[in-house]
mmCIF file of C-alpha atoms in Angstrom:
data_model
loop_
_atom_site.group_PDB
_atom_site.id
_atom_site.type_symbol
_atom_site.label_atom_id
_atom_site.label_comp_id
_atom_site.label_asym_id
_atom_site.label_seq_id
_atom_site.Cartn_x
_atom_site.Cartn_y
_atom_site.Cartn_z
ATOM 1 C CA MET A 83 -58.874 -12.305 3.643
ATOM 2 C CA THR A 84 -62.493 -12.963 2.734
ATOM 3 C CA VAL A 85 -63.542 -15.639 0.247
ATOM 4 C CA GLY A 86 -66.784 -15.077 -1.659
ATOM 5 C CA GLU A 87 -69.157 -17.802 -2.820
ATOM 6 C CA HIS A 88 -66.872 -19.290 -5.483
ATOM 7 C CA ASP A 89 -66.580 -15.981 -7.310
ATOM 8 C CA SER A 90 -64.416 -13.494 -5.439
ATOM 9 C CA VAL A 91 -61.724 -12.972 -2.866
ATOM 10 C CA ARG A 92 -61.024 -9.805 -0.848
ATOM 11 C CA VAL A 93 -57.695 -8.914 0.763
ATOM 12 C CA SER A 94 -56.886 -5.763 2.781
ATOM 13 C CA VAL A 95 -53.733 -4.133 4.064
ATOM 14 C CA PHE A 96 -53.155 -1.024 6.176
ATOM 15 C CA VAL A 97 -50.403 1.437 5.257
ATOM 16 C CA ARG A 98 -49.318 4.475 7.261
ATOM 17 C CA VAL A 99 -49.467 6.917 4.373
ATOM 18 C CA ALA A 100 -52.241 9.131 3.019
ATOM 19 C CA PRO A 101 -54.608 7.644 0.424
ATOM 20 C CA ALA A 102 -53.107 9.739 -2.388
ATOM 21 C CA ASP A 103 -49.618 8.437 -1.547
ATOM 22 C CA ALA A 104 -50.838 4.837 -1.278
ATOM 23 C CA PHE A 105 -52.634 5.180 -4.617
ATOM 24 C CA ALA A 106 -49.507 6.615 -6.264
ATOM 25 C CA VAL A 107 -47.247 3.849 -4.932
ATOM 26 C CA PHE A 108 -49.719 1.158 -5.991
ATOM 27 C CA THR A 109 -50.223 2.466 -9.524
ATOM 28 C CA GLU A 110 -47.002 4.310 -10.415
ATOM 29 C CA GLU A 111 -44.499 1.999 -8.723
ATOM 30 C CA ILE A 112 -46.109 -1.346 -9.544
ATOM 31 C CA ASP A 113 -42.863 -2.855 -10.822
ATOM 32 C CA ARG A 114 -41.160 -2.127 -7.501
ATOM 33 C CA TRP A 115 -43.688 -3.968 -5.323
ATOM 34 C CA TRP A 116 -45.034 -6.669 -7.661
ATOM 35 C CA ARG A 117 -43.032 -9.714 -6.637
ATOM 36 C CA ARG A 118 -40.659 -11.431 -9.003
ATOM 37 C CA GLY A 119 -40.465 -15.146 -9.613
ATOM 38 C CA PRO A 120 -42.505 -17.700 -11.531
ATOM 39 C CA ALA A 121 -45.505 -17.495 -9.190
ATOM 40 C CA TYR A 122 -45.952 -13.771 -9.917
ATOM 41 C CA ARG A 123 -44.498 -12.981 -13.329
ATOM 42 C CA ILE A 124 -44.496 -14.555 -16.757
ATOM 43 C CA ALA A 125 -40.785 -13.809 -17.024
ATOM 44 C CA GLY A 126 -40.178 -15.672 -13.761
ATOM 45 C CA ARG A 127 -36.862 -14.594 -12.327
ATOM 46 C CA SER A 128 -35.860 -12.836 -15.563
ATOM 47 C CA PRO A 129 -35.648 -9.062 -15.571
ATOM 48 C CA GLY A 130 -39.191 -8.473 -16.839
ATOM 49 C CA ALA A 131 -41.009 -5.279 -15.816
ATOM 50 C CA MET A 132 -44.616 -4.648 -14.749
ATOM 51 C CA HIS A 133 -46.334 -1.549 -16.138
ATOM 52 C CA LEU A 134 -49.642 0.136 -15.404
ATOM 53 C CA GLU A 135 -50.776 2.943 -17.697
ATOM 54 C CA THR A 136 -52.348 5.337 -15.192
ATOM 55 C CA ARG A 137 -55.565 6.280 -16.966
ATOM 56 C CA LEU A 138 -58.969 4.894 -17.869
ATOM 57 C CA GLY A 139 -58.396 2.400 -20.681
ATOM 58 C CA GLY A 140 -54.710 2.069 -19.786
ATOM 59 C CA ARG A 141 -53.096 -1.336 -19.895
ATOM 60 C CA ILE A 142 -51.472 -3.381 -17.169
ATOM 61 C CA PHE A 143 -48.784 -5.587 -18.643
ATOM 62 C CA GLU A 144 -45.493 -7.346 -18.116
ATOM 63 C CA ALA A 145 -42.705 -6.665 -20.635
ATOM 64 C CA TYR A 146 -39.997 -9.304 -20.908
ATOM 65 C CA ASP A 147 -37.569 -11.053 -23.260
ATOM 66 C CA GLU A 148 -36.562 -8.126 -25.476
ATOM 67 C CA GLY A 149 -39.899 -6.608 -26.362
ATOM 68 C CA ARG A 150 -42.358 -9.418 -25.655
ATOM 69 C CA LEU A 151 -45.267 -8.600 -23.392
ATOM 70 C CA HIS A 152 -48.210 -10.192 -21.662
ATOM 71 C CA GLU A 153 -51.167 -7.853 -21.281
ATOM 72 C CA VAL A 154 -52.743 -8.688 -17.939
ATOM 73 C CA GLY A 155 -55.708 -6.405 -18.505
ATOM 74 C CA SER A 156 -56.941 -2.868 -18.869
ATOM 75 C CA VAL A 157 -58.055 -0.147 -16.479
ATOM 76 C CA VAL A 158 -61.865 -0.037 -16.382
ATOM 77 C CA ALA A 159 -62.314 2.417 -13.476
ATOM 78 C CA TRP A 160 -60.037 5.328 -12.588
ATOM 79 C CA GLN A 161 -60.934 7.610 -9.648
ATOM 80 C CA PRO A 162 -57.682 8.660 -7.934
ATOM 81 C CA PRO A 163 -57.010 8.510 -5.062
ATOM 82 C CA GLU A 164 -60.003 6.410 -3.938
ATOM 83 C CA HIS A 165 -60.471 3.599 -6.455
ATOM 84 C CA PHE A 166 -59.376 1.955 -9.634
ATOM 85 C CA ALA A 167 -60.203 -1.351 -11.282
ATOM 86 C CA PHE A 168 -58.774 -3.440 -14.061
ATOM 87 C CA THR A 169 -59.610 -6.570 -15.960
ATOM 88 C CA TRP A 170 -57.265 -9.451 -15.216
ATOM 89 C CA ARG A 171 -56.277 -12.304 -17.506
ATOM 90 C CA SER A 172 -54.007 -15.205 -16.732
ATOM 91 C CA ILE A 173 -51.597 -16.227 -19.481
ATOM 92 C CA THR A 174 -53.697 -19.432 -19.674
ATOM 93 C CA PHE A 175 -56.962 -17.570 -20.396
ATOM 94 C CA THR A 176 -58.474 -17.876 -23.854
ATOM 95 C CA ARG A 177 -60.186 -15.075 -25.753
ATOM 96 C CA GLY A 178 -63.154 -13.773 -23.780
ATOM 97 C CA GLU A 179 -62.018 -15.164 -20.412
ATOM 98 C CA THR A 180 -61.444 -12.377 -17.929
ATOM 99 C CA THR A 181 -61.840 -11.495 -14.259
ATOM 100 C CA ARG A 182 -61.873 -8.129 -12.496
ATOM 101 C CA VAL A 183 -59.719 -6.574 -9.796
ATOM 102 C CA ASP A 184 -61.088 -3.614 -7.798
ATOM 103 C CA VAL A 185 -58.723 -1.683 -5.530
ATOM 104 C CA ARG A 186 -60.022 0.851 -2.997
ATOM 105 C CA PHE A 187 -58.061 3.288 -0.814
ATOM 106 C CA ALA A 188 -59.871 4.508 2.317
ATOM 107 C CA PRO A 189 -58.491 6.826 5.019
ATOM 108 C CA ARG A 190 -58.217 5.023 8.371
ATOM 109 C CA ASN A 191 -56.479 5.994 11.614
ATOM 110 C CA GLY A 192 -53.942 8.338 10.053
ATOM 111 C CA GLY A 193 -53.183 5.998 7.153
ATOM 112 C CA THR A 194 -54.937 4.089 4.415
ATOM 113 C CA GLU A 195 -56.759 0.794 4.269
ATOM 114 C CA VAL A 196 -56.206 -0.712 0.825
ATOM 115 C CA THR A 197 -58.793 -3.323 -0.122
ATOM 116 C CA LEU A 198 -58.415 -5.454 -3.219
ATOM 117 C CA GLU A 199 -61.248 -7.634 -4.512
ATOM 118 C CA HIS A 200 -60.645 -10.091 -7.356
ATOM 119 C CA SER A 201 -63.977 -11.291 -8.781
ATOM 120 C CA GLY A 202 -65.452 -13.052 -11.777
ATOM 121 C CA TRP A 203 -64.090 -16.516 -11.050
ATOM 122 C CA SER A 204 -67.477 -18.214 -11.461
ATOM 123 C CA ALA A 205 -67.149 -17.626 -15.227
ATOM 124 C CA ILE A 206 -63.886 -19.598 -15.343
ATOM 125 C CA PRO A 207 -64.495 -23.384 -15.679
ATOM 126 C CA ASP A 208 -63.541 -25.633 -12.771
ATOM 127 C CA ASP A 209 -61.159 -27.617 -14.992
ATOM 128 C CA HIS A 210 -59.325 -24.502 -16.263
ATOM 129 C CA PRO A 211 -55.500 -24.645 -15.989
ATOM 130 C CA VAL A 212 -55.432 -21.415 -13.925
ATOM 131 C CA ARG A 213 -57.088 -23.334 -11.082
ATOM 132 C CA HIS A 214 -54.253 -25.890 -10.756
ATOM 133 C CA GLY A 215 -56.779 -28.605 -9.908
ATOM 134 C CA ARG A 216 -58.538 -26.612 -7.180
ATOM 135 C CA THR A 217 -62.126 -25.412 -7.130
ATOM 136 C CA GLY A 218 -64.394 -23.384 -4.874
ATOM 137 C CA SER A 219 -63.013 -21.995 -1.646
ATOM 138 C CA ALA A 220 -59.743 -23.999 -1.974
ATOM 139 C CA PHE A 221 -58.979 -22.213 -5.238
ATOM 140 C CA LEU A 222 -60.078 -18.796 -3.981
ATOM 141 C CA GLY A 223 -57.991 -19.283 -0.839
ATOM 142 C CA ASN A 224 -54.933 -19.732 -3.059
ATOM 143 C CA ILE A 225 -55.801 -16.586 -5.036
ATOM 144 C CA GLY A 226 -56.231 -14.707 -1.752
ATOM 145 C CA GLN A 227 -52.816 -15.876 -0.526
ATOM 146 C CA TRP A 228 -51.287 -14.849 -3.850
ATOM 147 C CA TRP A 229 -52.724 -11.315 -3.565
ATOM 148 C CA ALA A 230 -51.824 -11.172 0.153
ATOM 149 C CA GLY A 231 -48.183 -11.781 -0.794
ATOM 150 C CA LEU A 232 -48.326 -8.967 -3.321
ATOM 151 C CA LEU A 233 -50.038 -6.583 -0.880
ATOM 152 C CA THR A 234 -47.371 -7.366 1.715
ATOM 153 C CA SER A 235 -44.739 -6.218 -0.779
ATOM 154 C CA PHE A 236 -46.839 -3.139 -1.563
ATOM 155 C CA ARG A 237 -47.157 -2.328 2.171
ATOM 156 C CA GLU A 238 -43.390 -2.549 2.629
ATOM 157 C CA LEU A 239 -42.726 -0.187 -0.287
ATOM 158 C CA ALA A 240 -45.458 2.244 0.849
ATOM 159 C CA ALA A 241 -43.914 2.281 4.338
ATOM 160 C CA ASP A 242 -40.564 3.217 2.819
ATOM 161 C CA ALA A 243 -42.266 5.973 0.801
ATOM 162 C CA GLY A 244 -43.960 7.305 3.931
ATOM 163 C CA GLY A 245 -40.748 8.369 5.635
ATOM 164 C CA PRO A 246 -39.779 7.970 9.304
ATOM 165 C CA GLY A 247 -42.283 6.083 11.416
ATOM 166 C CA ALA A 248 -44.250 4.756 8.422
ATOM 167 C CA GLY A 249 -45.139 1.093 8.092
#
């Protein structure tokens, strides 16, 4: 995990599948690897579902409670199987507050290195509720740990998708 100067965090994971397979698992099976529980989903432990519309301009959202949804963001870059990016909004963000998540898939040693960078935090005030009282590198460290947990779940699902010897 790398923490930027109060603006971004970068987390990487290696999976033993081809970039196209890693990209497909990440984007098409997001509900299977995105962790459940109140730290990761608006619906908490309820049976909400994460969705990513796999196209430029597509939405990423969580549907829960009989038709309610929280739109996390929208896809702003779409270059399968190498890269995609989306805007990201916490449920506590107000209109106009947004950050950006870039995800890259690079072939490495017979598998894929997936690198996720979440940036734009310098535009979010230090006293914002999303920060839970933390600023600077302490806050970004927490965001990095949050994404690291999600990428661990992604890696486990990608390993299962890769067949025998994957992971």
